[in-house]
Short mmCIF file of C-alpha atoms in Angstrom, two decimals:
data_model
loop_
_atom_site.label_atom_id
_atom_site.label_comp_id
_atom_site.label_asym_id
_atom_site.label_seq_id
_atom_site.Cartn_x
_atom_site.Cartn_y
_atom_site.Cartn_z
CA UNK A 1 242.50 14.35 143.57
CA UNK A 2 239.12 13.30 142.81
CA UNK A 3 238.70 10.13 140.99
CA UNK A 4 235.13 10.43 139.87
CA UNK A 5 234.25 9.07 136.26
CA UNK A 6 231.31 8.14 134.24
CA UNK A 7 231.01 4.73 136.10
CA UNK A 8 230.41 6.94 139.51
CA UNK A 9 228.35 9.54 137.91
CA UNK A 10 226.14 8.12 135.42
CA UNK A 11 224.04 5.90 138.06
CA UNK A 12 223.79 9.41 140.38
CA UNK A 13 222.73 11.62 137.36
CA UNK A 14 220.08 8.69 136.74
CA UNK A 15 218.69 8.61 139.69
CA UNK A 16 218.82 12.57 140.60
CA UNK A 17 215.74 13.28 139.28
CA UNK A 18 213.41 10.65 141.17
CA UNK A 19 215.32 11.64 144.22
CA UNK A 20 214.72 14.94 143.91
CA UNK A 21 210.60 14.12 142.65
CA UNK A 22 210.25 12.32 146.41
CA UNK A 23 212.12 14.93 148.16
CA UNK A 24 210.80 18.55 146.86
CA UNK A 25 212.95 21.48 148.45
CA UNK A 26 215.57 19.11 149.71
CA UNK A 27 218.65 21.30 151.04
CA UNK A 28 221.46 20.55 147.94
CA UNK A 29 223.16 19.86 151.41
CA UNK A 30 221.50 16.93 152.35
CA UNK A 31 220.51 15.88 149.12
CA UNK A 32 224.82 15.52 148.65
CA UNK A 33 225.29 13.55 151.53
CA UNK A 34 222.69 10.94 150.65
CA UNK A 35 224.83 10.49 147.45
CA UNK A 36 227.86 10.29 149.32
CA UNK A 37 229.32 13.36 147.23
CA UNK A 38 230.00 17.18 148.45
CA UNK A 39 227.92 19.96 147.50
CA UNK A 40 230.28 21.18 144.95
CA UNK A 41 230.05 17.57 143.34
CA UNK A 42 226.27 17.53 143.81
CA UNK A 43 226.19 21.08 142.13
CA UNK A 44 228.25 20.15 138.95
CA UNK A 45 225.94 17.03 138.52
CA UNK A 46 222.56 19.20 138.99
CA UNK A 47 223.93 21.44 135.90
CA UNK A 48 224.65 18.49 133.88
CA UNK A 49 221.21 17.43 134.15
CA UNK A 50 220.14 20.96 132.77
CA UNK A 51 221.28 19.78 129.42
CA UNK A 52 219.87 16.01 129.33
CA UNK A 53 216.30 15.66 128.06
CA UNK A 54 214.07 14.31 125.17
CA UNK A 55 215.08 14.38 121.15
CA UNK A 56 214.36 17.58 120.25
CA UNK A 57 216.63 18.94 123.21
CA UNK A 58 214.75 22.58 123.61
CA UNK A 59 213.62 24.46 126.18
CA UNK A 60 210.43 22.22 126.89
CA UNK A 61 212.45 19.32 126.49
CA UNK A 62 215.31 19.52 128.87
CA UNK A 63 215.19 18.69 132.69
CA UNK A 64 214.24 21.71 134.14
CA UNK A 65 215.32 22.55 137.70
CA UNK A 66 214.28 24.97 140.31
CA UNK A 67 216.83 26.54 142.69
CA UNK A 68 215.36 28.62 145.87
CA UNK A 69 218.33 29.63 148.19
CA UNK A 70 219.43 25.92 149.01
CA UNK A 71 217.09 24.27 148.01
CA UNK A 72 216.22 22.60 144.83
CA UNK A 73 212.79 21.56 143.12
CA UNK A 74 211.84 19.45 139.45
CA UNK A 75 210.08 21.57 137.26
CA UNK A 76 210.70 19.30 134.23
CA UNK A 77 211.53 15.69 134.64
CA UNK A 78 211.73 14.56 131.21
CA UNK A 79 210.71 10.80 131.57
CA UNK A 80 213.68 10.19 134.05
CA UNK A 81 210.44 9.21 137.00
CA UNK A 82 211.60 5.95 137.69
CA UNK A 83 214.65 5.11 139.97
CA UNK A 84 217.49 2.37 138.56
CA UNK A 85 216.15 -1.13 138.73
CA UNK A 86 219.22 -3.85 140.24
CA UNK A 87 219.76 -6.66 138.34
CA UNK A 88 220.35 -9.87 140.25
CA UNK A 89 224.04 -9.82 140.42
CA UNK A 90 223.83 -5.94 141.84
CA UNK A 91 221.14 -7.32 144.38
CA UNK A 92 222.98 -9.81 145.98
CA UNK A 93 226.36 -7.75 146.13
CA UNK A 94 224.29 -5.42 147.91
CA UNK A 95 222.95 -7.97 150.04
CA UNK A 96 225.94 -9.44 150.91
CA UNK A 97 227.17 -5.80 152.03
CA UNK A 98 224.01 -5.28 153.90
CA UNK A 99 224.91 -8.60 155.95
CA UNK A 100 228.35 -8.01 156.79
CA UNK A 101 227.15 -4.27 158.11
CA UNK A 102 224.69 -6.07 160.24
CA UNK A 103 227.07 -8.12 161.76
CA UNK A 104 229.92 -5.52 162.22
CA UNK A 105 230.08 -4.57 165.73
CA UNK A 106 228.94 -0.98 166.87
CA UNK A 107 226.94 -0.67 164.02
CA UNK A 108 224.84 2.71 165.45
CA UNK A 109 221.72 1.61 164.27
CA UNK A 110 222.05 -2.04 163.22
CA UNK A 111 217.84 -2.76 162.68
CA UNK A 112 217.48 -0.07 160.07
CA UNK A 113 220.15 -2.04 158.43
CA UNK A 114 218.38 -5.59 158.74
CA UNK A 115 214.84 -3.56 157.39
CA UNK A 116 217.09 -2.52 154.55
CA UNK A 117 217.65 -6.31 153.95
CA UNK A 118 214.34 -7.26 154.10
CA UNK A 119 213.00 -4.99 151.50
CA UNK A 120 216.05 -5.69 149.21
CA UNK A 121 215.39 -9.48 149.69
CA UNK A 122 211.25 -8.98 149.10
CA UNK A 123 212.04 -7.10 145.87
CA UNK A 124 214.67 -9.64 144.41
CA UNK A 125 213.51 -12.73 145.64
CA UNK A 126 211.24 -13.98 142.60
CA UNK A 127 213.77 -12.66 139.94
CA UNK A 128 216.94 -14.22 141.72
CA UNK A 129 215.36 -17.33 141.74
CA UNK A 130 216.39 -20.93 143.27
CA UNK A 131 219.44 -20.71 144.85
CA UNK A 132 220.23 -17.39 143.80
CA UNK A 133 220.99 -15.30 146.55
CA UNK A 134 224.57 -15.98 148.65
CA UNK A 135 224.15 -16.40 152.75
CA UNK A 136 226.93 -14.97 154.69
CA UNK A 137 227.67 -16.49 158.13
CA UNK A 138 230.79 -15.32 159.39
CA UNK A 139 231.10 -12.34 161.93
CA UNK A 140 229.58 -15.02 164.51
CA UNK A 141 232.70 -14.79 166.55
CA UNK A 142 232.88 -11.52 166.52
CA UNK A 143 229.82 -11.17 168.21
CA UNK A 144 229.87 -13.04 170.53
CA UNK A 145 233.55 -10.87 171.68
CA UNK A 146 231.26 -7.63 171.04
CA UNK A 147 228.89 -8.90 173.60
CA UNK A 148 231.22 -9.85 175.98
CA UNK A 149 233.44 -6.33 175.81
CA UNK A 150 229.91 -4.49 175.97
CA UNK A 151 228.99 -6.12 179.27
CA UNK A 152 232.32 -5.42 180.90
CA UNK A 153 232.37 -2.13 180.13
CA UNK A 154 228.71 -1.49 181.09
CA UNK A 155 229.91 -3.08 184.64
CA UNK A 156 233.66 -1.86 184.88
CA UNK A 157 235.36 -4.54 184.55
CA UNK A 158 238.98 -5.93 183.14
CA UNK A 159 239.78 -7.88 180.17
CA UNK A 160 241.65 -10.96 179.08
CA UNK A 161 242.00 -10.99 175.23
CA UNK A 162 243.89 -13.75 173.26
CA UNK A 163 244.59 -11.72 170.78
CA UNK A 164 245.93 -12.38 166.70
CA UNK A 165 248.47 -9.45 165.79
CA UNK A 166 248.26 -9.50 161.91
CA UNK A 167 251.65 -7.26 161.51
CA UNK A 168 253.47 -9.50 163.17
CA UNK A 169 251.52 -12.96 162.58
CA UNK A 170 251.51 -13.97 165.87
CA UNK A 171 249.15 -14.34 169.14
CA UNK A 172 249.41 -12.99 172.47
CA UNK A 173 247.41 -13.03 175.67
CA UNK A 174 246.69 -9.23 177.30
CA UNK A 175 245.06 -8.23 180.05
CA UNK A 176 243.54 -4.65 179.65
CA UNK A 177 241.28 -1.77 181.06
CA UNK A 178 238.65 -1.37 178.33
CA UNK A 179 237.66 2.19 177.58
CA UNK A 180 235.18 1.86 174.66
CA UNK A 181 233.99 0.55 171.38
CA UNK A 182 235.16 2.07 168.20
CA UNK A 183 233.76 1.55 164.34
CA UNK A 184 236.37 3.04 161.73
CA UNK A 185 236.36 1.65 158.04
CA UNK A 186 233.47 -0.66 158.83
CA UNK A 187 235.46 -2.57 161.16
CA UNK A 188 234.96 -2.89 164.96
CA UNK A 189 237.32 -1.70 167.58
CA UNK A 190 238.06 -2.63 171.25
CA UNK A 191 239.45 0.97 172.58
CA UNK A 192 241.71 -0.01 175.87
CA UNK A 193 244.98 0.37 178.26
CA UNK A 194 246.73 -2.47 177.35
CA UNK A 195 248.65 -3.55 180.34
CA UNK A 196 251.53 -5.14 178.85
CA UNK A 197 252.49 -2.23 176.63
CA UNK A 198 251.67 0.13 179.39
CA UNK A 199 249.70 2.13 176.36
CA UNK A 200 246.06 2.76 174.63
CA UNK A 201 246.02 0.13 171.99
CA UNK A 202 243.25 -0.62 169.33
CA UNK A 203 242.35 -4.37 169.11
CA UNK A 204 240.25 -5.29 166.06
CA UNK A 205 237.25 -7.59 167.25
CA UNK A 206 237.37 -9.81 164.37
CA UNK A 207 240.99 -10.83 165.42
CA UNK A 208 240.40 -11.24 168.82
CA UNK A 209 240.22 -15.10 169.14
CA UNK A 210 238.48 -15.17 172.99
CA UNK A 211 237.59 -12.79 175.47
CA UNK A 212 237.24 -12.97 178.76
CA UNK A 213 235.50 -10.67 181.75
CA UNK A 214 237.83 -10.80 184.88
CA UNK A 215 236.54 -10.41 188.25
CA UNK A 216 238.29 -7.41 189.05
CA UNK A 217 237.38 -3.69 187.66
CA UNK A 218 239.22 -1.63 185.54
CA UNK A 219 241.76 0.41 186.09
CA UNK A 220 241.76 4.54 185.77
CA UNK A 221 244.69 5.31 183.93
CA UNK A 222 244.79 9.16 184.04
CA UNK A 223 247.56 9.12 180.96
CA UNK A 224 245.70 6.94 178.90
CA UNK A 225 244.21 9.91 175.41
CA UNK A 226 241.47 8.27 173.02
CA UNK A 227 242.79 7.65 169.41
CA UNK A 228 241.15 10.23 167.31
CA UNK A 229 239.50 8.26 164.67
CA UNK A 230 238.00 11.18 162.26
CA UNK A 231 240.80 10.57 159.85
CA UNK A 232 241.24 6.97 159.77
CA UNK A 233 243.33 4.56 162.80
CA UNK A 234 246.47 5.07 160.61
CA UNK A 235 248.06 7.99 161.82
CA UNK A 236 251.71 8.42 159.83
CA UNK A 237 254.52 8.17 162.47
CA UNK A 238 258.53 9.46 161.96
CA UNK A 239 259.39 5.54 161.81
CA UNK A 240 257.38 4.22 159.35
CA UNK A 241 259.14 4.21 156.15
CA UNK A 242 258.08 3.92 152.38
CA UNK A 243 257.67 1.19 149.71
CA UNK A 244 256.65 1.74 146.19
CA UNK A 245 254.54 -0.94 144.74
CA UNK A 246 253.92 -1.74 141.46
CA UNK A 247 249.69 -2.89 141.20
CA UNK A 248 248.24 -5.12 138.24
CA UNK A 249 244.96 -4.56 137.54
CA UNK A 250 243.67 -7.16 139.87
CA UNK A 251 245.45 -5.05 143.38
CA UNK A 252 244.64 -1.78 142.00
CA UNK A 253 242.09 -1.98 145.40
CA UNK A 254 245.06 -2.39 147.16
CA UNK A 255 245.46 1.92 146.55
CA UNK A 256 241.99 2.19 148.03
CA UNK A 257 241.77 -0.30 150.92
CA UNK A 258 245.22 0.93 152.66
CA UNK A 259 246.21 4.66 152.93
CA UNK A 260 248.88 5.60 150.38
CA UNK A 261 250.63 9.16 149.82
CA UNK A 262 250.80 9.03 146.22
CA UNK A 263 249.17 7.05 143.30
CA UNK A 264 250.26 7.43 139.65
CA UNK A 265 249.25 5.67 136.17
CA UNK A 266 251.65 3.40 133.91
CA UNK A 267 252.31 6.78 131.87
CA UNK A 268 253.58 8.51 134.99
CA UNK A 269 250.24 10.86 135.81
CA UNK A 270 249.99 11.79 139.42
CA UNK A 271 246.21 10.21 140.32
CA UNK A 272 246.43 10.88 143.28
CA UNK A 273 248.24 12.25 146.75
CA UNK A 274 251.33 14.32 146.75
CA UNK A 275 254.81 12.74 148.25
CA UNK A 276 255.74 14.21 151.53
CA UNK A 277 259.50 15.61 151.72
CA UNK A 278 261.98 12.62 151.87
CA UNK A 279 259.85 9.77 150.07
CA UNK A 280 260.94 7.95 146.93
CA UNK A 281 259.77 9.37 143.61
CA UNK A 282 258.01 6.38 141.97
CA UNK A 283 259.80 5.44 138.33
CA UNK A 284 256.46 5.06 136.06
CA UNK A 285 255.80 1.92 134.63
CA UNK A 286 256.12 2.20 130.59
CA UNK A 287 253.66 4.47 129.02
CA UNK A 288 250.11 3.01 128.32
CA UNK A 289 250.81 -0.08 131.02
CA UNK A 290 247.49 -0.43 132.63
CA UNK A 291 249.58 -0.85 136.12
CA UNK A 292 249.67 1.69 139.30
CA UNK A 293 252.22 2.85 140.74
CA UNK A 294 251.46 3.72 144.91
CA UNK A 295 253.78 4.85 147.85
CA UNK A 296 252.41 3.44 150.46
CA UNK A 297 253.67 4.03 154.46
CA UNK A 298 254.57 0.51 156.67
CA UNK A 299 255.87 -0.18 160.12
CA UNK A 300 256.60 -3.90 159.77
CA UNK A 301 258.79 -5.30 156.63
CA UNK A 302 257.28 -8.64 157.57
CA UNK A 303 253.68 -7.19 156.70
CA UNK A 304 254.56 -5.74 154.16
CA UNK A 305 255.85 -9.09 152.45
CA UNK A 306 253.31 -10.94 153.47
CA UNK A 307 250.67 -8.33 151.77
CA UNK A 308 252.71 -8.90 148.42
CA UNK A 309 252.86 -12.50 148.42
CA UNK A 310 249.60 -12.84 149.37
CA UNK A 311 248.12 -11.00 146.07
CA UNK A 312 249.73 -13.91 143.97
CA UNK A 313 252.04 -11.85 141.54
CA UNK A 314 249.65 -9.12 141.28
CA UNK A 315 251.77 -6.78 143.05
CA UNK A 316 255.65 -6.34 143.18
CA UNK A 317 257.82 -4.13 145.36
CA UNK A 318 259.91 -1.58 143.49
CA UNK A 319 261.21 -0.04 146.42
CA UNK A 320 263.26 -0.96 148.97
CA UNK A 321 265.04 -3.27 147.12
CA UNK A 322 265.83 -4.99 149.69
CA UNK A 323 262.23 -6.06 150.74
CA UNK A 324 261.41 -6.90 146.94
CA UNK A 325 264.67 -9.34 147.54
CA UNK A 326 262.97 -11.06 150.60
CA UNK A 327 259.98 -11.85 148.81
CA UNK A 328 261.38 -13.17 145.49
CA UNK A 329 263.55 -15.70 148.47
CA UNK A 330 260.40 -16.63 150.40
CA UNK A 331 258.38 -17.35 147.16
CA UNK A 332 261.48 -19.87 146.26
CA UNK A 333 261.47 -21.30 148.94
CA UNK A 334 257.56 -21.98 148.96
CA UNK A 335 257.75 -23.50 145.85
CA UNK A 336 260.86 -25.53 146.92
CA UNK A 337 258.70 -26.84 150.25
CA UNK A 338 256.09 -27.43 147.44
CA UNK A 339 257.92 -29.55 145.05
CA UNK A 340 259.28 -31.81 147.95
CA UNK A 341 255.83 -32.29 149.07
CA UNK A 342 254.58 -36.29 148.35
#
């Protein structure tokens, strides 16, 4: 279900119409997928903007559009000429996007990105002022691991990863066959047979703490099927099993970041999803509470405890009880090591 408000729309309605001035007889096609909407969305929006216009709101005062086959023209503008304006604070979260898409490995086209930051830098440099715009360094790392799984897969060669495994907190050292470079979700992906598991695994470059080229090529492993990425890297399996969590406010992105089944409001409204056969049916919080509800898939209960301690009481674990047991214990026991601490 679609979650699109007036927050979403508003900005796109504003800045239709000097879209649409720059680009006469755009396809409604493409002019939807430089919004980031579908055509049906796109649609609904262009015959909202029929009815917005000047005081007076009559026929010569109204936006007036033109529609030939797909395409679509301004007849009328009505005074909306001029694209939104960002205000400092918009700039530089933009900017700090732009930078960590610049550094993110695989990025297809990574210098029409740093033009992007240029121009967004020229244009808010004199309002942001002295000290007003935030530098990101980190992705330096990751880099530096791109460049070295690029050249060993332009020249054939093994692998030897150390390699941080977030689900189960710990490190390992692998020695694998790399087969190619993946981007999903923004993040970068090394694509290979991982000889230890004797499967195709996906390492995430930011976690991979060194890489080294072997001098020996890779190996052809016949067997060895590229994940299909079109839908996301989590693919549901038969053994992952379900949690509900309950989200304050302040992990509601936890719903958007990870993949969930089902998402409803404090009053019990389904936002969201629909559970598959065999989940839990999430109790609502009391009516009006400004909480989510989410059912959300995991392979590892140690993740999963470590994802709700980590969002500092902003997120509790209604089901399996069991699991919402194990973190009440380690959160004791935290604040046990803390109070002995000198």
């Amino acid at each position: 279900m679609s979650r699109q408000g007036v927050a979403q729309r508003l900005p796109r309605l504003l800045s239709l119409v000097p879209y649409l001035r720059a680009h006469p007889g755009v396809p409604v096609a493409e002019a939807a997928a430089d919004f980031g909407v579908d055509e049906r969305q796109l649609r609904k929006d262009l015959e909202l903007l029929w009815m917005c216009g000047l005081p007076g709101y009559g026929p010569g005062d109204l936006v007036d559009l033109s529609f030939a086959g797909d395409t679509v023209d301004v007849v009328f503008d009505a005074g909306l000429t001029r694209p939104l304006r960002l205000t400092t604070t918009e700039a530089t979260a933009l900017l700090v996007a732009l930078r960590m898409l610049h550094q993110t490995a695989g990025v297809v086209d990574s210098d029409a990105v740093g033009r992007a930051i240029a121009k967004v830098e020229a244009a808010v440099g004199e309002a942001a002022g002295p000290g007003g715009l935030v530098t990101v360094e980190s992705g330096i790392g990751e880099r530096d691991t791109t460049a070295v799984v690029r050249r060993a897969l332009d020249r054939g060669r093994a692998l030897r990863i150390v390699y941080f495994t977030a689900g189960r907190d710990a490190v390992s050292r692998r020695d694998v066959d790399p087969m190619r470079l993946v981007v999903s979700g923004g993040r970068g992906y090394l694509e290979a047979w991982c000889r230890r598991a004797e499967d195709v695994r996906m390492f995430r470059l930011d976690r991979v703490e060194q890489a080294e080229e072997l001098d020996e090529p890779a190996r052809a492993h016949p067997e060895a099927r590229p994940v299909d990425v079109s839908h996301g890297l989590f693919s549901p399996r038969a053994e992952h099993r379900y949690a509900v969590l309950e989200l304050d406010p302040d992990a509601h992105w936890v719903a958007e970041y990870y993949p969930v089944d089902e998402v409803r409001t404090g009053s019990g409204e389904l936002v969201e999803g629909d559970p598959p056969p065999g989940a839990p049916d999430p109790v609502p919080a009391a009516a009006g509470d400004d909480r989510l509800r989410v059912l959300l898939r995991f392979a590892d209960d140690d993740w999963l405890v470590r994802l709700v301690l980590g969002l500092g009481g902003a997120a509790r674990i209604v089901e399996p009880p069991e699991l919402a047991t194990a973190v009440r214990e380690r959160a004791r026991e935290a604040l046990r090591i803390a109070d002995a601490s000198p």
